Short mmCIF file of C-alpha atoms in Angstrom, two decimals:
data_model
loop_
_atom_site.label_atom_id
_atom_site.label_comp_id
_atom_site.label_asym_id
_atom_site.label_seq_id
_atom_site.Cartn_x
_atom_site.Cartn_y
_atom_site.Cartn_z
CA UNK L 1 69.01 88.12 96.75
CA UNK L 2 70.75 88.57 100.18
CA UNK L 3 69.79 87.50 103.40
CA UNK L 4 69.90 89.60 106.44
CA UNK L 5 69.26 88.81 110.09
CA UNK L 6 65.58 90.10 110.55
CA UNK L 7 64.70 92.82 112.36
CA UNK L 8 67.49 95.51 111.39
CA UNK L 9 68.19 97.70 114.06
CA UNK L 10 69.87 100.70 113.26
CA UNK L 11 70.50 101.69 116.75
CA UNK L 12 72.17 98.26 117.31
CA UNK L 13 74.57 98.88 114.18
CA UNK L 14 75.58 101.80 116.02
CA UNK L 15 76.63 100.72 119.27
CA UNK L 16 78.54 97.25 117.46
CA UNK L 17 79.77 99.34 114.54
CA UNK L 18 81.77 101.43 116.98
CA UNK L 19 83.50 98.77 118.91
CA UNK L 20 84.63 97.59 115.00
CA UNK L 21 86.03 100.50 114.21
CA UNK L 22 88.30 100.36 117.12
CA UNK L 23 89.29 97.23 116.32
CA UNK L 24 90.33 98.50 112.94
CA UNK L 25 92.18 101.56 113.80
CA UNK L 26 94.58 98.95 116.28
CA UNK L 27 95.24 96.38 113.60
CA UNK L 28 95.46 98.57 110.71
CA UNK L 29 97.16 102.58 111.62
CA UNK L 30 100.85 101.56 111.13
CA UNK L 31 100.18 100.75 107.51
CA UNK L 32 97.65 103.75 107.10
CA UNK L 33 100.85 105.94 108.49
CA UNK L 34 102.81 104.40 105.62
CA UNK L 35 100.55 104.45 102.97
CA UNK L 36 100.01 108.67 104.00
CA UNK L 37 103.49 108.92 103.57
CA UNK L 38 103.71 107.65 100.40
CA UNK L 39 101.57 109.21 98.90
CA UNK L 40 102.71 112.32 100.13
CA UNK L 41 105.86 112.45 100.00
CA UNK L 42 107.86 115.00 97.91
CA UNK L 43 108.76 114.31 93.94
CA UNK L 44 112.48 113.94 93.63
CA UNK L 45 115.15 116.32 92.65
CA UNK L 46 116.15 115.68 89.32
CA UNK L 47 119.15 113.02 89.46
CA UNK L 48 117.82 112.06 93.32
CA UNK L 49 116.28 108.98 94.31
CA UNK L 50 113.03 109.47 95.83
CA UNK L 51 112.12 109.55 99.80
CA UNK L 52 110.80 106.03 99.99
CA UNK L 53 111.13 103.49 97.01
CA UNK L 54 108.30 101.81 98.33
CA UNK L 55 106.20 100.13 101.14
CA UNK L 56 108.69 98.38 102.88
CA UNK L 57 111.36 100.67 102.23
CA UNK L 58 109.23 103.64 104.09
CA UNK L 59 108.11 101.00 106.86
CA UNK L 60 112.10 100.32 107.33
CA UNK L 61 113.07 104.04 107.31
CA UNK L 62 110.34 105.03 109.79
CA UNK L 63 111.48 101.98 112.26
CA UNK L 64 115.08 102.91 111.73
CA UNK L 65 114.06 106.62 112.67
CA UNK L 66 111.35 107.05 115.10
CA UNK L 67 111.16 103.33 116.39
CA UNK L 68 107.74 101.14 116.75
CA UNK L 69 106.01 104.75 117.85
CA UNK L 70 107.12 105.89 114.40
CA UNK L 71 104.15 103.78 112.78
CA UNK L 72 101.32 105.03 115.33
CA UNK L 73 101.99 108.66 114.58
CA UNK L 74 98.53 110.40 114.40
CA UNK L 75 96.26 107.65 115.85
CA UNK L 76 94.99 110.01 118.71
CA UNK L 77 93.10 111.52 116.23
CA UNK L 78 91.09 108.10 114.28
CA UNK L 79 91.16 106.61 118.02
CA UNK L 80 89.14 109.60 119.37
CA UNK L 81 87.19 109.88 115.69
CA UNK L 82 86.84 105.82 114.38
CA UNK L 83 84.14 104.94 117.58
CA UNK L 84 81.49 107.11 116.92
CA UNK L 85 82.75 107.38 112.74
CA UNK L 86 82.45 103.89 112.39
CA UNK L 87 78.54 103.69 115.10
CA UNK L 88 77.66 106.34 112.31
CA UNK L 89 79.21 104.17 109.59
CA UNK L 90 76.82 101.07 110.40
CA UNK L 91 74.23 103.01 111.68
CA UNK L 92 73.82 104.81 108.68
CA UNK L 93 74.10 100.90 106.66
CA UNK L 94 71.09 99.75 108.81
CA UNK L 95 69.51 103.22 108.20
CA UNK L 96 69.70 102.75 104.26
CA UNK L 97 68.75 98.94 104.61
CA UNK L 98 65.54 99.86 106.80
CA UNK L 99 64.22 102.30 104.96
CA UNK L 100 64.49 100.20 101.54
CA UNK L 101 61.99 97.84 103.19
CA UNK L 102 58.23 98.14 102.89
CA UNK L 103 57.91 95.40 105.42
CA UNK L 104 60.34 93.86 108.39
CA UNK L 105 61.21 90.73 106.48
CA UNK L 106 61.67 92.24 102.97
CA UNK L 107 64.89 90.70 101.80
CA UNK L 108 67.15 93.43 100.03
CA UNK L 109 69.10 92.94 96.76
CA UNK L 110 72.47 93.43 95.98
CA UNK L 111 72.19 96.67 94.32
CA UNK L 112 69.78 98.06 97.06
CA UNK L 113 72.73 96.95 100.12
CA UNK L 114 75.07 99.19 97.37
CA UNK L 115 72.77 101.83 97.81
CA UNK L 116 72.62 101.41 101.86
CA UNK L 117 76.48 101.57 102.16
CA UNK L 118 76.63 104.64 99.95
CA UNK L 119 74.12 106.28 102.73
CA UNK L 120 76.57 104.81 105.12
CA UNK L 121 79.61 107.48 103.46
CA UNK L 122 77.81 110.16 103.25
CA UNK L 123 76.73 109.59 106.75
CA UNK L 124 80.60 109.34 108.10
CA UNK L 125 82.09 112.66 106.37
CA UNK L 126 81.46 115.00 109.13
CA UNK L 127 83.46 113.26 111.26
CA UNK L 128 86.02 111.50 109.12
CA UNK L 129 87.29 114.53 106.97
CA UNK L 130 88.58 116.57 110.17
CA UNK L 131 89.97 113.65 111.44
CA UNK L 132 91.85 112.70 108.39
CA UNK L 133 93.03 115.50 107.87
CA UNK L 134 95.00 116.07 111.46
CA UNK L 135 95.69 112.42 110.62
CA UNK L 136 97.45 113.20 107.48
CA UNK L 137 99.19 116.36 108.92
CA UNK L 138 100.62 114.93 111.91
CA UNK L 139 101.74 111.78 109.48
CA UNK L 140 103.94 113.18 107.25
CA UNK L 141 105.46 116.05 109.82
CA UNK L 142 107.32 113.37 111.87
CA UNK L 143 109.19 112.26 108.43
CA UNK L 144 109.94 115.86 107.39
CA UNK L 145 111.36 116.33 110.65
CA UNK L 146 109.50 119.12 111.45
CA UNK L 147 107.47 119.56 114.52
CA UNK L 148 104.90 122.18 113.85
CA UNK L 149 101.83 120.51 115.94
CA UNK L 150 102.54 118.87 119.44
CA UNK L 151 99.31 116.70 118.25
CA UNK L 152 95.75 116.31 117.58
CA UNK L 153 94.46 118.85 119.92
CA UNK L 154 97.11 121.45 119.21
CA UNK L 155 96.63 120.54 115.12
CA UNK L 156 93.11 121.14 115.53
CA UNK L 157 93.54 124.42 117.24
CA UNK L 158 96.00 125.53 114.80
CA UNK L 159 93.78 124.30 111.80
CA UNK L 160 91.09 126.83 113.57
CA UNK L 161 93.29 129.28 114.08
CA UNK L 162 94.59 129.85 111.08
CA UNK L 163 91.67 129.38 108.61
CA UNK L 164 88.37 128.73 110.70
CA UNK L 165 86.21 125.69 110.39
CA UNK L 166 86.74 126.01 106.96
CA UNK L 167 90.56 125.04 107.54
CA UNK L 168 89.75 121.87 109.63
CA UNK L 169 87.29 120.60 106.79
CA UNK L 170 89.63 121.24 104.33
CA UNK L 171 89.32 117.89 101.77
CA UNK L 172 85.67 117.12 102.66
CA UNK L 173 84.67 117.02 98.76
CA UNK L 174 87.43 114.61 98.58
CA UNK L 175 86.25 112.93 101.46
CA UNK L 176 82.51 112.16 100.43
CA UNK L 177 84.48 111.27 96.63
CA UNK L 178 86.37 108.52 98.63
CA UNK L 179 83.94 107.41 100.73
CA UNK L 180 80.48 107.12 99.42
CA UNK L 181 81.41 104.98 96.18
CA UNK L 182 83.93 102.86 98.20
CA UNK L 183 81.09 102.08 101.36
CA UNK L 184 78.73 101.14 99.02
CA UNK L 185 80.98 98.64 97.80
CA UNK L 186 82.47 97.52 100.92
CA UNK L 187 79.19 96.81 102.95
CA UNK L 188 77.53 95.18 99.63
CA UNK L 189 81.03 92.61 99.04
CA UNK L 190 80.69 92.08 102.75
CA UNK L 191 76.79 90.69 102.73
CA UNK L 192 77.58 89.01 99.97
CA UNK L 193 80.56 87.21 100.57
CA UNK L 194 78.33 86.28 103.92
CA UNK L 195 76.00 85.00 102.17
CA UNK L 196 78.13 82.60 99.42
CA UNK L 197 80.01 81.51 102.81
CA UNK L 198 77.25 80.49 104.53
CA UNK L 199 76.91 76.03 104.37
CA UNK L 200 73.91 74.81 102.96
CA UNK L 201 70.80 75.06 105.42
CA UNK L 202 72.59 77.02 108.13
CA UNK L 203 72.15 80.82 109.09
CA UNK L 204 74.17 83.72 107.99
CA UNK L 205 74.36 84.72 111.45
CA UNK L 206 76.25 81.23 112.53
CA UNK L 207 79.19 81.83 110.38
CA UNK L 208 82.41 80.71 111.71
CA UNK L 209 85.26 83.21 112.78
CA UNK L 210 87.58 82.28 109.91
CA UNK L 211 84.26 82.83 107.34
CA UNK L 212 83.90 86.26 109.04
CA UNK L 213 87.31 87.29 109.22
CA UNK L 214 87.73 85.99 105.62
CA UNK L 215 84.49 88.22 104.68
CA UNK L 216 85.64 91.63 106.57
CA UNK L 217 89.10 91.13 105.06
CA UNK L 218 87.89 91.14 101.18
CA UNK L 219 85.37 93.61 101.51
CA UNK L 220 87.97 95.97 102.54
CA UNK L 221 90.04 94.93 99.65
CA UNK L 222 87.34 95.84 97.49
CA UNK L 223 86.42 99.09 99.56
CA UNK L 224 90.04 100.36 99.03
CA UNK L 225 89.89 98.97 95.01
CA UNK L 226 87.57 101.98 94.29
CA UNK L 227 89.04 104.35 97.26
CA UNK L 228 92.36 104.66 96.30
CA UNK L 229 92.50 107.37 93.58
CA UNK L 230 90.36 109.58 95.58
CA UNK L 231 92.23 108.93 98.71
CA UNK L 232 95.32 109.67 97.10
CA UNK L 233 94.31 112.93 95.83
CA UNK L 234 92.44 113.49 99.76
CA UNK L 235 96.12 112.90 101.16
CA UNK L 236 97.85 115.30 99.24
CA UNK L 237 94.93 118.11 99.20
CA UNK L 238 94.97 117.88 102.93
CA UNK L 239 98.66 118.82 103.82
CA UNK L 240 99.14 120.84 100.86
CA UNK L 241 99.96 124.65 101.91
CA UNK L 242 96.82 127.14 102.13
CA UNK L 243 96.52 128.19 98.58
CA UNK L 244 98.66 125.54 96.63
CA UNK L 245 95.56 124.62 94.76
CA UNK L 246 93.28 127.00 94.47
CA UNK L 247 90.92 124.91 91.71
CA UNK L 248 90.57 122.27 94.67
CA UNK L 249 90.98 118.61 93.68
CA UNK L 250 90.96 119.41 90.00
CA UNK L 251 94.83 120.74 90.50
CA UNK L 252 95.87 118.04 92.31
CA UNK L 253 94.69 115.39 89.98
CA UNK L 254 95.76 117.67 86.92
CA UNK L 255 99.37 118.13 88.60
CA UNK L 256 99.70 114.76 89.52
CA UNK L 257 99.22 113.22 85.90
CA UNK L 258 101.45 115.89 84.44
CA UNK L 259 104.18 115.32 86.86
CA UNK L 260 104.03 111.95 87.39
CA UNK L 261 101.25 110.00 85.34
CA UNK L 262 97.99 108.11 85.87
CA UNK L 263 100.06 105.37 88.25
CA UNK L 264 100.74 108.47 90.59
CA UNK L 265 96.70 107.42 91.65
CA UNK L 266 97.55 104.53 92.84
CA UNK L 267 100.53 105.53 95.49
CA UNK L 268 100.55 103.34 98.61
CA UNK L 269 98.51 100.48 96.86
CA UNK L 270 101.00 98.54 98.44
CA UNK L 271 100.59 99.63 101.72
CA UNK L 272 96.22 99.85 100.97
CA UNK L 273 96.34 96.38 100.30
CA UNK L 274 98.45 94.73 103.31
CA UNK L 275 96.71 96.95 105.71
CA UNK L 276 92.89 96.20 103.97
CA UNK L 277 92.51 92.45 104.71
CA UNK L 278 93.60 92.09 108.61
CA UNK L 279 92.29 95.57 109.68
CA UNK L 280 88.69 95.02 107.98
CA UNK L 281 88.56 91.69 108.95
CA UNK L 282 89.16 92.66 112.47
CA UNK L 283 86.56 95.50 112.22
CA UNK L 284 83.84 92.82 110.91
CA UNK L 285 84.58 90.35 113.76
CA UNK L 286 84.24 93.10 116.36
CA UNK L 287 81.60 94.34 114.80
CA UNK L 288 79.42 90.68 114.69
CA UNK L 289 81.05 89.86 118.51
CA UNK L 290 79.38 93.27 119.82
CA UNK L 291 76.14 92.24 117.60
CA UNK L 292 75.72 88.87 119.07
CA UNK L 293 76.43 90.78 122.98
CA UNK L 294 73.34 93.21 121.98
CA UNK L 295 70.95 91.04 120.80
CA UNK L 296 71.80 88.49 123.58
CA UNK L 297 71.44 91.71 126.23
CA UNK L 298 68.69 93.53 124.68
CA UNK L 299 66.71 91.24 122.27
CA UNK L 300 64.05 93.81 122.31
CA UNK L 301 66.53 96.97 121.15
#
């Protein structure tokens, strides 16, 4: 069984869950921008080598080429997005957790703070899939070399422009595919690794900052275990061309394991895995700092 800090306060998890997600986006977007453009970029020419051999290959081309800037391409868009995505993110968590309890001090089970985080996904989707998808676009156009958007404001109007609402929500499917499997697992490996860090007679909510940041960090490892294939298949979906794949995210997958195999799923695991452990980790310590500020300011919230 888990234990939580008692009472849960949605409305709390909002407020600190937004400061964390800030915290993310600043640690981890350079390796998000590499990981996009890995796993979009373009299969090779017969007898050509590829545009990036890997992680650290792309990281040292897109230094070489556009400079530090290079790595932050796109981050208007998560920056104006990841505050109230991720208030929505742990609101919805303290939503699922509330409502699973007949009384204040029920103590939830592994399987029912799975079920939370899931609630938590489905919860984010509105606001994540427009976002990654201007993300994604404005990603991979500074390493083609074109310069079709100016940036997130003139994507989105484009986006509109050109297809409607429909065209700015383009890869939500993918989106909730991604996202409610991988939050499930990402806020249960969080409460849990809490919990098994927490010494002997002390509180879960007196954990150290190296416990925490040790916490945050493998629960985004794990969130990104299970988020991968669908993210990969999100990226490409997303900054396709209007009409590429008409079947949706059945075409990508199927052209993606005829062209280039199961291991095509994983593109950017590379990248997935540097960027999981310091960005989540910062996103949990913001998110337990901003906590600790409510319930010192408003006990009663």
């Amino acid at each position: 069984m888990a234990e939580q800090p008692q009472p849960i306060s949605p409305l709390k998890n909002f407020f600190a869950g937004g400061f964390g997600g800030v915290c993310l986006v600043f640690v981890g977007h350079p390796l998000d921008t590499i990981k996009v453009r890995l796993q979009t970029q373009p299969k090779p020419q017969p007898g050509q080598p590829p545009l990036y051999s890997g992680t650290f290959d792309c990281l040292r081309k897109t230094l070489v080429g556009e400079g530090i800037r290079g790595l932050y391409r796109g981050m208007a868009a998560p920056i104006v997005g990841v505050t109230p995505m991720f208030a929505v993110c742990f609101f919805g968590f303290g939503l699922g957790k509330r409502l699973q309890q007949r009384k204040p001090d029920d103590i939830l089970t592994y399987p029912q703070l799975f079920a939370a985080g899931m609630l938590s996904g489905v919860f984010t989707t509105v606001i994540m899939a427009p976002g990654e998808r201007i993300k994604c676009l404005l990603q991979i156009q500074a390493a083609t070399g074109e310069t079709k958007y100016s940036g997130s404001l003139d994507c989105a109007k484009q986006l509109y422009r050109e297809a409607g609402i429909r065209g700015v929500y383009k890869g939500t499917v993918l989106t909730l595919m991604r996202d409610v499997p991988a939050s499930g697992m990402y806020f249960m490996t969080y409460e849990w690794l809490k919990n098994i860090l927490t010494p002997e007679g002390k509180s879960v909510s007196d954990l150290s900052v190296p416990r925490i940041l040790f916490a945050g960090g493998l629960a985004g490892i794990f969130n990104w275990a299970v988020a991968i294939p669908p993210d990969v298949l999100k990226s490409r979906f997303q900054t396709a061309p209007a009409g590429k794949y008409p079947n949706g995210f059945r075409d990508v997958l199927r052209e993606l394991i005829r062209e280039e195999g199961v291991a095509s799923l994983y593109k950017g695991f590379t990248a997935v895995m540097i960027r999981a452990f310091p960005a989540n980790a910062a996103c949990f310590l913001g998110f337990e700092v901003a906590m600790k500020f409510l319930n010192w300011i408003a006990p009663s919230l």
